CSV table of C-alpha atoms in Angstrom, one decimal:
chain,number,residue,atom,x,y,z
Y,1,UNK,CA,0.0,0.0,0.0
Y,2,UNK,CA,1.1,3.6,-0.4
Y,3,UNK,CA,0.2,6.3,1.0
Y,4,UNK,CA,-1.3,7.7,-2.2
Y,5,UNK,CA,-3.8,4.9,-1.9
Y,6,UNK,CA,-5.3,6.4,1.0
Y,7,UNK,CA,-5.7,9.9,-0.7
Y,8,UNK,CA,-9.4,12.1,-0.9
Y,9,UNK,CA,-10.0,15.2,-2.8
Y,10,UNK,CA,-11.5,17.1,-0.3
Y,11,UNK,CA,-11.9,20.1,-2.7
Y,12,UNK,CA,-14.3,17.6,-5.0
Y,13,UNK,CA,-16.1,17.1,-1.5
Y,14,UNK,CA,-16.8,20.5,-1.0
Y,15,UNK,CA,-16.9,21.6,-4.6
Y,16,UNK,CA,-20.8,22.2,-4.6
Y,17,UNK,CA,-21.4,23.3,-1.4
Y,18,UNK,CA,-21.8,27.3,-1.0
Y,19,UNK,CA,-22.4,28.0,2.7
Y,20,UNK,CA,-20.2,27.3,4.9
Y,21,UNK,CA,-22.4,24.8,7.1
Y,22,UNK,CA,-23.1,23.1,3.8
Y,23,UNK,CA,-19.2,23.4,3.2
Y,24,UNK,CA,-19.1,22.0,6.9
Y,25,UNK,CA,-21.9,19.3,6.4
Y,26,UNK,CA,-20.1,17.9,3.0
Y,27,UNK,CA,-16.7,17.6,4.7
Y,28,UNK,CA,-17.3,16.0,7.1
Y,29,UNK,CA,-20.0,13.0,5.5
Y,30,UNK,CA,-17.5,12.9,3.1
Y,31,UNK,CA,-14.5,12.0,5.3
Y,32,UNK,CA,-17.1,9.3,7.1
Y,33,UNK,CA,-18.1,7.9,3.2
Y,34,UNK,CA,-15.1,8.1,1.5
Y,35,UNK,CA,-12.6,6.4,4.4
Y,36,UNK,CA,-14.3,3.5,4.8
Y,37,UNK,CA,-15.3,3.0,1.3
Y,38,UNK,CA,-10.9,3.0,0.7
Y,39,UNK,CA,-9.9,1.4,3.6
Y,40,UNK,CA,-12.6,-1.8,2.8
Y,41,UNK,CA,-11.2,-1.7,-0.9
Y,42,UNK,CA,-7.5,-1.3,0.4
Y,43,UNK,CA,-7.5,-4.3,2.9
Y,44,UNK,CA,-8.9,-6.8,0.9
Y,45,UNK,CA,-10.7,-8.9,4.1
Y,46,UNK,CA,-13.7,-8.8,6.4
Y,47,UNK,CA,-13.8,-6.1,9.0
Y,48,UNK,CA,-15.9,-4.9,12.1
Y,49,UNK,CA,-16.6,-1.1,11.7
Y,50,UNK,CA,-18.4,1.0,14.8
Y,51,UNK,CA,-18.4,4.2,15.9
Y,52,UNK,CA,-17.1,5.8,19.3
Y,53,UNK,CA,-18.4,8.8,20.5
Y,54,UNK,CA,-15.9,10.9,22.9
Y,55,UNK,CA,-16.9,14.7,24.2
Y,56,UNK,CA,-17.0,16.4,20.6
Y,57,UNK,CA,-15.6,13.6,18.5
Y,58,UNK,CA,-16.2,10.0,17.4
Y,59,UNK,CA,-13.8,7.3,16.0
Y,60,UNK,CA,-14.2,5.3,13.5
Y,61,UNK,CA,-12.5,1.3,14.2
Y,62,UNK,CA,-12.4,-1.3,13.0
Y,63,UNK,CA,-12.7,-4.0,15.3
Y,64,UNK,CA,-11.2,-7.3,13.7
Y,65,UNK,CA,-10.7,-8.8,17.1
Y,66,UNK,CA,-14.2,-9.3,17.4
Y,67,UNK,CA,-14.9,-10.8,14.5
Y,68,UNK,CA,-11.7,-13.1,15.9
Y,69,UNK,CA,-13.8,-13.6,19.3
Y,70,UNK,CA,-16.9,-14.9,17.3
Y,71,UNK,CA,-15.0,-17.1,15.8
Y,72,UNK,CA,-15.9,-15.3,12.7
Y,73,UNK,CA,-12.6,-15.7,10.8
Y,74,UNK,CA,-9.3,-17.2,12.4
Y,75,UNK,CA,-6.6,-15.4,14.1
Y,76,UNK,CA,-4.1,-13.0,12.8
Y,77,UNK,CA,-1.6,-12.1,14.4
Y,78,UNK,CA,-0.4,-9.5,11.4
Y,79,UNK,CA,-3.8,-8.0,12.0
Y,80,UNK,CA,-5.2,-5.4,14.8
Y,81,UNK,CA,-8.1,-3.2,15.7
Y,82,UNK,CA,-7.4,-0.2,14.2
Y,83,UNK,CA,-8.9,3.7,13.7
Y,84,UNK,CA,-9.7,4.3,10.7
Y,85,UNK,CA,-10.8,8.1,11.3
Y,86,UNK,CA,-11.1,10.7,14.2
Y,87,UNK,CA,-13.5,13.2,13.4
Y,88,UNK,CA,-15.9,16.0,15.3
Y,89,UNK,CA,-15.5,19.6,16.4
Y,90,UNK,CA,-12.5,21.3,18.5
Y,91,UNK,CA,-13.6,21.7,22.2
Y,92,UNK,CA,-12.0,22.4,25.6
Y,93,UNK,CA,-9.9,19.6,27.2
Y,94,UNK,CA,-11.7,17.0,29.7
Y,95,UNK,CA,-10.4,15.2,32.7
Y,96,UNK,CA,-7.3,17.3,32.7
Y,97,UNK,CA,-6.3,15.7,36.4
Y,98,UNK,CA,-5.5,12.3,35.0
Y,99,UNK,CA,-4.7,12.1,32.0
Y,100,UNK,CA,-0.9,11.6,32.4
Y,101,UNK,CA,-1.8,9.1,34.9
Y,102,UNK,CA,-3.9,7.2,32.4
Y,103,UNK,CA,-1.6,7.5,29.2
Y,104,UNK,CA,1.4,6.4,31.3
Y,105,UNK,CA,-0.7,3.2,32.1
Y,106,UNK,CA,-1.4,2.4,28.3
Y,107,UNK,CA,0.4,-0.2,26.5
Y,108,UNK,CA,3.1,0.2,28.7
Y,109,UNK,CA,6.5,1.8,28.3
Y,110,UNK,CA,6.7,3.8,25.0
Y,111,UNK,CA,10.2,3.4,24.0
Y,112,UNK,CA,10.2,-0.4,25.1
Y,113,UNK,CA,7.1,-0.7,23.2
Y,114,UNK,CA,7.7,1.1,20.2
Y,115,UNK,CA,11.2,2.6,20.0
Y,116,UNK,CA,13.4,5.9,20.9
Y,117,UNK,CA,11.4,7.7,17.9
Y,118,UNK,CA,8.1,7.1,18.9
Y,119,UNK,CA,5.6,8.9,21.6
Y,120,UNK,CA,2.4,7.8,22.9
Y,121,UNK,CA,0.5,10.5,20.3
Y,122,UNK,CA,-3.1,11.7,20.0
Y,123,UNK,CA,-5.2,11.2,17.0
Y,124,UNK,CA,-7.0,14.5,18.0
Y,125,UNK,CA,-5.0,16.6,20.3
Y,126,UNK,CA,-6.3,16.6,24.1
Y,127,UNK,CA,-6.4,20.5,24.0
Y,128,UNK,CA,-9.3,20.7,21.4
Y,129,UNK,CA,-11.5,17.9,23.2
Y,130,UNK,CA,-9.6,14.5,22.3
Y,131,UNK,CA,-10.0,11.7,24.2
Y,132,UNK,CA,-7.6,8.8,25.8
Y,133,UNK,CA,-7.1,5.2,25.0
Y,134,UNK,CA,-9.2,5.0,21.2
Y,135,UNK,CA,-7.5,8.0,20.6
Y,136,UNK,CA,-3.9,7.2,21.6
Y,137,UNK,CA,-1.8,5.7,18.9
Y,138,UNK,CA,2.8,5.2,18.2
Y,139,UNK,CA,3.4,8.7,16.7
Y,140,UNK,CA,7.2,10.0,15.8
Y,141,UNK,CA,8.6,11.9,18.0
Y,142,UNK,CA,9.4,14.6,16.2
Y,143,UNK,CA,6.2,15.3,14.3
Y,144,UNK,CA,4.6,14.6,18.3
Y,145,UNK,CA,6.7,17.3,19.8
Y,146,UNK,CA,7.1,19.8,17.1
Y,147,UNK,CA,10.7,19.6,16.1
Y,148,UNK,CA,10.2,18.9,12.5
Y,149,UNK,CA,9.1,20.5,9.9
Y,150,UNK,CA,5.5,18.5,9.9
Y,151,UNK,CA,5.2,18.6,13.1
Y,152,UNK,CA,5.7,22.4,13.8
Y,153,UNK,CA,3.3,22.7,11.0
Y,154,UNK,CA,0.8,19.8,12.8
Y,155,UNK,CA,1.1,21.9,15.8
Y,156,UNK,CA,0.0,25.1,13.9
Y,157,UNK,CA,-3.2,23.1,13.2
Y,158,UNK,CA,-3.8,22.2,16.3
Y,159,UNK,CA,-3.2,25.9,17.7
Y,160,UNK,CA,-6.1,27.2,15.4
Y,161,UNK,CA,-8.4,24.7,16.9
Y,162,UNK,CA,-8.1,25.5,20.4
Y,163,UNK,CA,-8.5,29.1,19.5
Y,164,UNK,CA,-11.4,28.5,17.6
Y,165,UNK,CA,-13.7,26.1,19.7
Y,166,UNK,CA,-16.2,24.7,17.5
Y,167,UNK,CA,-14.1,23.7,14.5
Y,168,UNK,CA,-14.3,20.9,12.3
Y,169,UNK,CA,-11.3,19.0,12.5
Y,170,UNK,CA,-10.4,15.1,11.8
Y,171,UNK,CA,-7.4,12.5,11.4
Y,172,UNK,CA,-6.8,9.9,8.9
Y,173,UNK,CA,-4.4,7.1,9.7
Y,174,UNK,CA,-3.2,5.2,6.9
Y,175,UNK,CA,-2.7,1.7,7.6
Y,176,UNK,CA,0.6,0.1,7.3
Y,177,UNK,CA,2.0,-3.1,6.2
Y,178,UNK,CA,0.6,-5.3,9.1
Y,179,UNK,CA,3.5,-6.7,11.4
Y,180,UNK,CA,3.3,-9.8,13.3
Y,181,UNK,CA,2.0,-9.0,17.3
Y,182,UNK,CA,4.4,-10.6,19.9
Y,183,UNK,CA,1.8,-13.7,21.6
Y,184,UNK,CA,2.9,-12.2,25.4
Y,185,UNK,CA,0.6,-13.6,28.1
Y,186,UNK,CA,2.1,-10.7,30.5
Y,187,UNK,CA,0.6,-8.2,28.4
Y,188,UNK,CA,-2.6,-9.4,28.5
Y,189,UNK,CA,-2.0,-9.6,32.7
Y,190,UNK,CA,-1.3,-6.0,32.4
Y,191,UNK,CA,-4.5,-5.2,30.2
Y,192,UNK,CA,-6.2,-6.8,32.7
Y,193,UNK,CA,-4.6,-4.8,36.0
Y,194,UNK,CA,-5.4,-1.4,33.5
Y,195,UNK,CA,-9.1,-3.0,33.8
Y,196,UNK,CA,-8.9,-3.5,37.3
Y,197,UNK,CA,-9.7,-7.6,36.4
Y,198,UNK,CA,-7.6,-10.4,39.1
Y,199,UNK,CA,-6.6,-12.9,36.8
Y,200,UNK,CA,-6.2,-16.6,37.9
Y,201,UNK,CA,-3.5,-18.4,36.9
Y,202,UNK,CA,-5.2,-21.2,35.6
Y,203,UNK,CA,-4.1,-24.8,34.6
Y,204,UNK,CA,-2.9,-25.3,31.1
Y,205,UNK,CA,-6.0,-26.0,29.1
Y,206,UNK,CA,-8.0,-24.2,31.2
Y,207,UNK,CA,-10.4,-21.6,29.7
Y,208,UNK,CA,-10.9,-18.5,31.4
Y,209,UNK,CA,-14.8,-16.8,31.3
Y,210,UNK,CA,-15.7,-13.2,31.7
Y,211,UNK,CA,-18.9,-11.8,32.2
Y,212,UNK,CA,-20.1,-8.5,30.4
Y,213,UNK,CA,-23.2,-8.0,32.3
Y,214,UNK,CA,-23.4,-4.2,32.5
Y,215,UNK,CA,-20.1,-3.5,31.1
Y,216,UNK,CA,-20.0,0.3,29.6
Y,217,UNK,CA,-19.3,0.1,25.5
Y,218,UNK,CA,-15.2,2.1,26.5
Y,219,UNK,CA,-14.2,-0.6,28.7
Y,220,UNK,CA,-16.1,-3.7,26.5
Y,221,UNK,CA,-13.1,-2.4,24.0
Y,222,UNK,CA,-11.0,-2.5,26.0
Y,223,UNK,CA,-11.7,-6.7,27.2
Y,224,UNK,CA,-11.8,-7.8,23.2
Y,225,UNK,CA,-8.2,-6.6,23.0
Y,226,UNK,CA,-7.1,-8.1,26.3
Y,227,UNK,CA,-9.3,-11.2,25.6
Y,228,UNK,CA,-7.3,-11.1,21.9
Y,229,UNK,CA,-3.9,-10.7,23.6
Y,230,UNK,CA,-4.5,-13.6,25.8
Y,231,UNK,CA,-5.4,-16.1,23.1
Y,232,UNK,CA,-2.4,-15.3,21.8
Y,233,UNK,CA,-0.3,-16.7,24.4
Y,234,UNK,CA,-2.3,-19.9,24.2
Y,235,UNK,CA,-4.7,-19.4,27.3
Y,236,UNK,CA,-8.3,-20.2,26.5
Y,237,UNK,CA,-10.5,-16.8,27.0
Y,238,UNK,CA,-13.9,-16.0,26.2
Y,239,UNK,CA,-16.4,-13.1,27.4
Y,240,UNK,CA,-19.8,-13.8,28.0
């Protein structure tokens, strides 16, 4: 894939429109339309879309582990949940207290996780109204922290935003060449601990069930990936 595949004309999506809600409205459906229409013809295989809402935004996923947890297709370790878009309008920051606290506890250690180049970066900034967890994702460094050209330039983006609560804004991922996942078990423990869930250590062979009952949609997410993890290692886990 390059990254050309991935491309929209967003002057053909706004071509018609002559107000600037209609210029607003177009945009934005667009965006919605037009990624998922590539990204289904781009990775060639089933997928899982859903939306989740977050203050002022909502991501679009896809959530292949699911399908893997329903036995739906097999698993693939070359393949993960991913975002396929971040989209809504720029709004003041939420749960400013702890959000270090909660992005230090995701995934784990950046640079033993992903590298010296890599931070733990925001689809949509936290300062316009972007959320933690969906929205975190393995952005370089310097395009994170303003030191290169992009990223200064990024950063500009992001600027005008906050100034201007209320604005239309949105990220694209492209997706990557998929890598193979690492099968830890000790990852998944430390999914669970994030989710506040005591793990057994059960005997080999031994499946491990857990209940949804009354589970909020953020942290269901949350269980298919640590669920996905631990099948990885080998250890039987289903939710219920």
């Amino acid at each position: 894939m390059k990254l050309s595949d991935w491309a929209i004309d967003y002057q053909a999506l706004v071509a018609g429109a002559t107000t600037t809600q209609e210029k607003r409205d177009s945009l934005g459906n667009g965006v919605l339309e037009q990624s998922v229409r590539i990204y289904k013809m781009l990775v060639k295989r089933p997928v899982c879309l859903d939306e989740i809402p977050c203050g002022s935004f909502f991501y679009g996923l896809d959530y292949y582990s699911f399908l893997e947890l329903k036995e739906a297709v097999p698993l693939n370790d070359t393949i993960d949940d991913r975002v396929l878009f971040a989209i809504g309008s720029s709004a003041p920051a939420q749960d400013k207290k702890d959000a270090r606290v909660r992005l230090r506890g995701l995934i784990g250690a950046t640079e033993k996780r992903f590298g010296p180049q890599f931070d733990k970066g925001h689809f949509i900034a936290r300062s316009i109204g972007g959320g933690t967890e969906v929205n975190i994702f393995p952005q370089r460094r310097d395009l994170n922290r303003g030191w290169s050209v992009q990223g200064q330039l990024f950063r500009m983006m992001e600027e005008y935003c906050h100034i201007h609560p209320g604005t239309l804004c949105f990220n694209r991922p492209d997706a990557e060449k998929p890598k193979p996942v690492p099968p830890r078990w000790q990852d998944a423990k430390q999914g669970a601990a994030d989710l506040l869930i005591e793990l057994p250590n059960p005997a080999e062979g031994t499946p491990v069930y857990i209940a949804t009952d009354g589970v909020d949609h953020g942290t269901l997410v949350r269980l298919r990936a640590f669920v996905r993890a631990a099948e990885r290692s080998g250890q039987k886990m289903k939710l219920l």
